């Protein structure tokens, strides 16, 4: 039986570090109307190779098609399905909390301590938090900040992931 359940699936791609490769990969997704949830890219220990971490929402059949199409691209060196393997994954997030009183600043410092995030900058009436958490934990922090403070600004980067050495998961 084919599973048509839509869920988040993760892929790591090793690609040639050349101009236009990111556009080709993202173009494959948009051309087929696949929903890209997250895409991050950076060079590896070999500067001629980049690694992309991609999250796509799809069913099993579509996900298999995506992997096959990526494998057919000349610039793609390797496709790794991270969906069901133990990985370590983090997402970067900046949260700027604005128009706060001194008492609210103290509350923000306590929240930062509980969530184990860094206070990256402080102004007379604002605080900037730098977070390197899982997507779920970042969502929890955003939810708390939205319900506690009047004015917040959120900037999120996509997640990066690497296969686990041990058997611990996400």
PDB file of C-alpha atoms in Angstrom:
ATOM      1  CA  UNK A   1       0.000   0.000   0.000  1.00  0.00           C
ATOM      2  CA  UNK A   2       1.302   3.462  -0.927  1.00  0.00           C
ATOM      3  CA  UNK A   3       1.525   6.018   1.884  1.00  0.00           C
ATOM      4  CA  UNK A   4       0.042   9.327   0.673  1.00  0.00           C
ATOM      5  CA  UNK A   5       0.561  11.025   4.048  1.00  0.00           C
ATOM      6  CA  UNK A   6       1.994  14.511   3.687  1.00  0.00           C
ATOM      7  CA  UNK A   7       4.873  15.044   6.104  1.00  0.00           C
ATOM      8  CA  UNK A   8       8.188  16.840   6.360  1.00  0.00           C
ATOM      9  CA  UNK A   9      11.041  14.946   4.763  1.00  0.00           C
ATOM     10  CA  UNK A  10      14.729  15.867   4.874  1.00  0.00           C
ATOM     11  CA  UNK A  11      17.408  15.573   2.194  1.00  0.00           C
ATOM     12  CA  UNK A  12      21.104  16.423   2.250  1.00  0.00           C
ATOM     13  CA  UNK A  13      22.627  17.152  -1.130  1.00  0.00           C
ATOM     14  CA  UNK A  14      26.291  17.342  -1.971  1.00  0.00           C
ATOM     15  CA  UNK A  15      26.587  19.547  -5.044  1.00  0.00           C
ATOM     16  CA  UNK A  16      29.298  21.190  -7.102  1.00  0.00           C
ATOM     17  CA  UNK A  17      30.042  24.621  -5.641  1.00  0.00           C
ATOM     18  CA  UNK A  18      29.313  26.594  -8.813  1.00  0.00           C
ATOM     19  CA  UNK A  19      27.278  29.617  -9.790  1.00  0.00           C
ATOM     20  CA  UNK A  20      23.686  28.669 -10.630  1.00  0.00           C
ATOM     21  CA  UNK A  21      23.495  25.311  -8.829  1.00  0.00           C
ATOM     22  CA  UNK A  22      21.237  26.664  -6.084  1.00  0.00           C
ATOM     23  CA  UNK A  23      18.949  28.170  -8.734  1.00  0.00           C
ATOM     24  CA  UNK A  24      18.784  24.839 -10.599  1.00  0.00           C
ATOM     25  CA  UNK A  25      17.939  22.873  -7.451  1.00  0.00           C
ATOM     26  CA  UNK A  26      15.317  25.340  -6.245  1.00  0.00           C
ATOM     27  CA  UNK A  27      13.984  25.568  -9.816  1.00  0.00           C
ATOM     28  CA  UNK A  28      13.403  21.814  -9.828  1.00  0.00           C
ATOM     29  CA  UNK A  29      11.183  22.210  -6.773  1.00  0.00           C
ATOM     30  CA  UNK A  30       9.240  25.205  -8.082  1.00  0.00           C
ATOM     31  CA  UNK A  31       8.900  23.741 -11.582  1.00  0.00           C
ATOM     32  CA  UNK A  32       7.226  20.621 -10.172  1.00  0.00           C
ATOM     33  CA  UNK A  33       5.188  22.609  -7.585  1.00  0.00           C
ATOM     34  CA  UNK A  34       6.888  20.866  -4.658  1.00  0.00           C
ATOM     35  CA  UNK A  35       6.546  22.746  -1.381  1.00  0.00           C
ATOM     36  CA  UNK A  36      10.003  23.666  -0.082  1.00  0.00           C
ATOM     37  CA  UNK A  37       9.806  24.316   3.662  1.00  0.00           C
ATOM     38  CA  UNK A  38      13.492  25.036   4.181  1.00  0.00           C
ATOM     39  CA  UNK A  39      16.695  25.156   2.161  1.00  0.00           C
ATOM     40  CA  UNK A  40      20.132  25.996   3.521  1.00  0.00           C
ATOM     41  CA  UNK A  41      23.443  25.770   1.714  1.00  0.00           C
ATOM     42  CA  UNK A  42      27.085  26.184   2.616  1.00  0.00           C
ATOM     43  CA  UNK A  43      30.504  24.976   1.575  1.00  0.00           C
ATOM     44  CA  UNK A  44      31.963  21.812   3.051  1.00  0.00           C
ATOM     45  CA  UNK A  45      35.522  20.990   4.067  1.00  0.00           C
ATOM     46  CA  UNK A  46      36.150  20.804   0.300  1.00  0.00           C
ATOM     47  CA  UNK A  47      35.539  24.308  -1.116  1.00  0.00           C
ATOM     48  CA  UNK A  48      34.543  22.865  -4.493  1.00  0.00           C
ATOM     49  CA  UNK A  49      31.589  21.075  -2.847  1.00  0.00           C
ATOM     50  CA  UNK A  50      28.552  22.573  -1.103  1.00  0.00           C
ATOM     51  CA  UNK A  51      26.045  20.780   1.093  1.00  0.00           C
ATOM     52  CA  UNK A  52      22.368  21.654   0.967  1.00  0.00           C
ATOM     53  CA  UNK A  53      19.921  20.696   3.685  1.00  0.00           C
ATOM     54  CA  UNK A  54      16.395  20.643   2.284  1.00  0.00           C
ATOM     55  CA  UNK A  55      13.048  20.094   3.972  1.00  0.00           C
ATOM     56  CA  UNK A  56      10.114  19.343   1.715  1.00  0.00           C
ATOM     57  CA  UNK A  57       6.518  18.547   2.612  1.00  0.00           C
ATOM     58  CA  UNK A  58       5.376  15.617   0.512  1.00  0.00           C
ATOM     59  CA  UNK A  59       4.003  12.094   0.411  1.00  0.00           C
ATOM     60  CA  UNK A  60       6.194   9.007  -0.159  1.00  0.00           C
ATOM     61  CA  UNK A  61       5.612   8.815  -3.914  1.00  0.00           C
ATOM     62  CA  UNK A  62       6.438  12.478  -4.516  1.00  0.00           C
ATOM     63  CA  UNK A  63       9.477  12.268  -2.253  1.00  0.00           C
ATOM     64  CA  UNK A  64      10.844   9.320  -4.252  1.00  0.00           C
ATOM     65  CA  UNK A  65      10.339  11.342  -7.456  1.00  0.00           C
ATOM     66  CA  UNK A  66      12.192  14.309  -5.920  1.00  0.00           C
ATOM     67  CA  UNK A  67      15.168  12.124  -4.966  1.00  0.00           C
ATOM     68  CA  UNK A  68      15.290  10.547  -8.440  1.00  0.00           C
ATOM     69  CA  UNK A  69      15.140  13.943 -10.168  1.00  0.00           C
ATOM     70  CA  UNK A  70      17.875  15.344  -7.921  1.00  0.00           C
ATOM     71  CA  UNK A  71      20.067  12.298  -8.632  1.00  0.00           C
ATOM     72  CA  UNK A  72      19.719  13.005 -12.374  1.00  0.00           C
ATOM     73  CA  UNK A  73      21.114  16.529 -12.082  1.00  0.00           C
ATOM     74  CA  UNK A  74      24.707  16.748 -13.343  1.00  0.00           C
ATOM     75  CA  UNK A  75      25.791  19.099 -10.543  1.00  0.00           C
ATOM     76  CA  UNK A  76      24.494  16.814  -7.784  1.00  0.00           C
ATOM     77  CA  UNK A  77      27.243  14.605  -6.358  1.00  0.00           C
ATOM     78  CA  UNK A  78      25.220  12.737  -3.738  1.00  0.00           C
ATOM     79  CA  UNK A  79      21.639  12.667  -2.375  1.00  0.00           C
ATOM     80  CA  UNK A  80      21.114  11.520   1.216  1.00  0.00           C
ATOM     81  CA  UNK A  81      17.617  10.885   2.610  1.00  0.00           C
ATOM     82  CA  UNK A  82      17.763  12.078   6.238  1.00  0.00           C
ATOM     83  CA  UNK A  83      14.075  11.507   6.975  1.00  0.00           C
ATOM     84  CA  UNK A  84      14.383   8.293   8.975  1.00  0.00           C
ATOM     85  CA  UNK A  85      18.018   8.294  10.111  1.00  0.00           C
ATOM     86  CA  UNK A  86      19.447   9.608  13.379  1.00  0.00           C
ATOM     87  CA  UNK A  87      20.615  13.186  12.804  1.00  0.00           C
ATOM     88  CA  UNK A  88      21.644  16.302  14.662  1.00  0.00           C
ATOM     89  CA  UNK A  89      19.683  19.316  13.439  1.00  0.00           C
ATOM     90  CA  UNK A  90      19.630  22.977  14.444  1.00  0.00           C
ATOM     91  CA  UNK A  91      18.018  26.107  13.074  1.00  0.00           C
ATOM     92  CA  UNK A  92      19.310  29.633  13.634  1.00  0.00           C
ATOM     93  CA  UNK A  93      16.845  32.276  14.740  1.00  0.00           C
ATOM     94  CA  UNK A  94      17.128  35.892  15.826  1.00  0.00           C
ATOM     95  CA  UNK A  95      14.382  37.355  18.008  1.00  0.00           C
ATOM     96  CA  UNK A  96      14.309  41.118  18.565  1.00  0.00           C
ATOM     97  CA  UNK A  97      12.048  42.127  21.435  1.00  0.00           C
ATOM     98  CA  UNK A  98      11.299  45.864  21.221  1.00  0.00           C
ATOM     99  CA  UNK A  99       9.677  48.532  23.408  1.00  0.00           C
ATOM    100  CA  UNK A 100      10.403  46.739  26.695  1.00  0.00           C
ATOM    101  CA  UNK A 101      10.683  48.104  30.226  1.00  0.00           C
ATOM    102  CA  UNK A 102      13.627  47.305  32.531  1.00  0.00           C
ATOM    103  CA  UNK A 103      11.421  44.701  34.262  1.00  0.00           C
ATOM    104  CA  UNK A 104      10.562  43.095  30.922  1.00  0.00           C
ATOM    105  CA  UNK A 105      14.271  43.028  30.023  1.00  0.00           C
ATOM    106  CA  UNK A 106      14.906  41.013  33.162  1.00  0.00           C
ATOM    107  CA  UNK A 107      12.131  38.621  32.122  1.00  0.00           C
ATOM    108  CA  UNK A 108      13.756  38.260  28.671  1.00  0.00           C
ATOM    109  CA  UNK A 109      17.106  37.435  30.314  1.00  0.00           C
ATOM    110  CA  UNK A 110      15.368  34.727  32.356  1.00  0.00           C
ATOM    111  CA  UNK A 111      13.710  33.301  29.228  1.00  0.00           C
ATOM    112  CA  UNK A 112      17.094  33.319  27.458  1.00  0.00           C
ATOM    113  CA  UNK A 113      18.618  31.398  30.359  1.00  0.00           C
ATOM    114  CA  UNK A 114      15.838  28.785  30.395  1.00  0.00           C
ATOM    115  CA  UNK A 115      16.012  28.261  26.613  1.00  0.00           C
ATOM    116  CA  UNK A 116      19.830  28.389  26.663  1.00  0.00           C
ATOM    117  CA  UNK A 117      19.997  31.119  24.008  1.00  0.00           C
ATOM    118  CA  UNK A 118      22.441  34.008  23.756  1.00  0.00           C
ATOM    119  CA  UNK A 119      21.657  37.663  24.316  1.00  0.00           C
ATOM    120  CA  UNK A 120      23.371  39.041  21.204  1.00  0.00           C
ATOM    121  CA  UNK A 121      22.636  42.744  21.698  1.00  0.00           C
ATOM    122  CA  UNK A 122      20.922  45.082  24.143  1.00  0.00           C
ATOM    123  CA  UNK A 123      19.462  48.544  23.587  1.00  0.00           C
ATOM    124  CA  UNK A 124      17.793  50.993  25.934  1.00  0.00           C
ATOM    125  CA  UNK A 125      14.391  49.440  25.263  1.00  0.00           C
ATOM    126  CA  UNK A 126      15.146  46.273  23.286  1.00  0.00           C
ATOM    127  CA  UNK A 127      16.931  42.928  23.434  1.00  0.00           C
ATOM    128  CA  UNK A 128      18.197  40.735  20.595  1.00  0.00           C
ATOM    129  CA  UNK A 129      18.296  36.964  21.198  1.00  0.00           C
ATOM    130  CA  UNK A 130      20.383  34.579  19.091  1.00  0.00           C
ATOM    131  CA  UNK A 131      19.055  31.033  19.070  1.00  0.00           C
ATOM    132  CA  UNK A 132      20.540  27.800  17.735  1.00  0.00           C
ATOM    133  CA  UNK A 133      17.811  25.351  18.638  1.00  0.00           C
ATOM    134  CA  UNK A 134      15.689  22.687  17.001  1.00  0.00           C
ATOM    135  CA  UNK A 135      12.760  23.917  14.921  1.00  0.00           C
ATOM    136  CA  UNK A 136      10.316  22.714  17.595  1.00  0.00           C
ATOM    137  CA  UNK A 137      12.183  24.500  20.399  1.00  0.00           C
ATOM    138  CA  UNK A 138      12.427  27.700  18.324  1.00  0.00           C
ATOM    139  CA  UNK A 139       8.648  27.497  17.745  1.00  0.00           C
ATOM    140  CA  UNK A 140       8.104  27.194  21.499  1.00  0.00           C
ATOM    141  CA  UNK A 141      10.299  30.250  22.141  1.00  0.00           C
ATOM    142  CA  UNK A 142       8.468  32.305  19.499  1.00  0.00           C
ATOM    143  CA  UNK A 143       5.107  31.330  20.969  1.00  0.00           C
ATOM    144  CA  UNK A 144       6.214  32.392  24.456  1.00  0.00           C
ATOM    145  CA  UNK A 145       7.635  35.700  23.201  1.00  0.00           C
ATOM    146  CA  UNK A 146       4.461  36.477  21.207  1.00  0.00           C
ATOM    147  CA  UNK A 147       2.204  35.883  24.197  1.00  0.00           C
ATOM    148  CA  UNK A 148       4.445  37.777  26.628  1.00  0.00           C
ATOM    149  CA  UNK A 149       5.664  40.866  24.737  1.00  0.00           C
ATOM    150  CA  UNK A 150       4.009  43.508  22.546  1.00  0.00           C
ATOM    151  CA  UNK A 151       6.575  43.947  19.795  1.00  0.00           C
ATOM    152  CA  UNK A 152       8.834  41.217  18.460  1.00  0.00           C
ATOM    153  CA  UNK A 153      10.636  40.682  15.180  1.00  0.00           C
ATOM    154  CA  UNK A 154      11.695  37.183  14.114  1.00  0.00           C
ATOM    155  CA  UNK A 155      14.287  36.211  11.511  1.00  0.00           C
ATOM    156  CA  UNK A 156      14.780  32.485  10.868  1.00  0.00           C
ATOM    157  CA  UNK A 157      17.333  30.612   8.855  1.00  0.00           C
ATOM    158  CA  UNK A 158      16.767  27.133   7.566  1.00  0.00           C
ATOM    159  CA  UNK A 159      17.866  24.086   9.475  1.00  0.00           C
ATOM    160  CA  UNK A 160      21.201  22.379   8.979  1.00  0.00           C
ATOM    161  CA  UNK A 161      21.619  18.694   9.729  1.00  0.00           C
ATOM    162  CA  UNK A 162      24.275  16.034   9.870  1.00  0.00           C
ATOM    163  CA  UNK A 163      24.003  12.310  10.325  1.00  0.00           C
ATOM    164  CA  UNK A 164      24.557  11.170  13.882  1.00  0.00           C
ATOM    165  CA  UNK A 165      27.678   9.261  14.880  1.00  0.00           C
ATOM    166  CA  UNK A 166      25.802   7.480  17.643  1.00  0.00           C
ATOM    167  CA  UNK A 167      22.154   6.414  17.633  1.00  0.00           C
ATOM    168  CA  UNK A 168      20.744   9.576  19.246  1.00  0.00           C
ATOM    169  CA  UNK A 169      18.074  11.236  17.156  1.00  0.00           C
ATOM    170  CA  UNK A 170      17.200  14.899  16.387  1.00  0.00           C
TER     171      UNK A 170
END
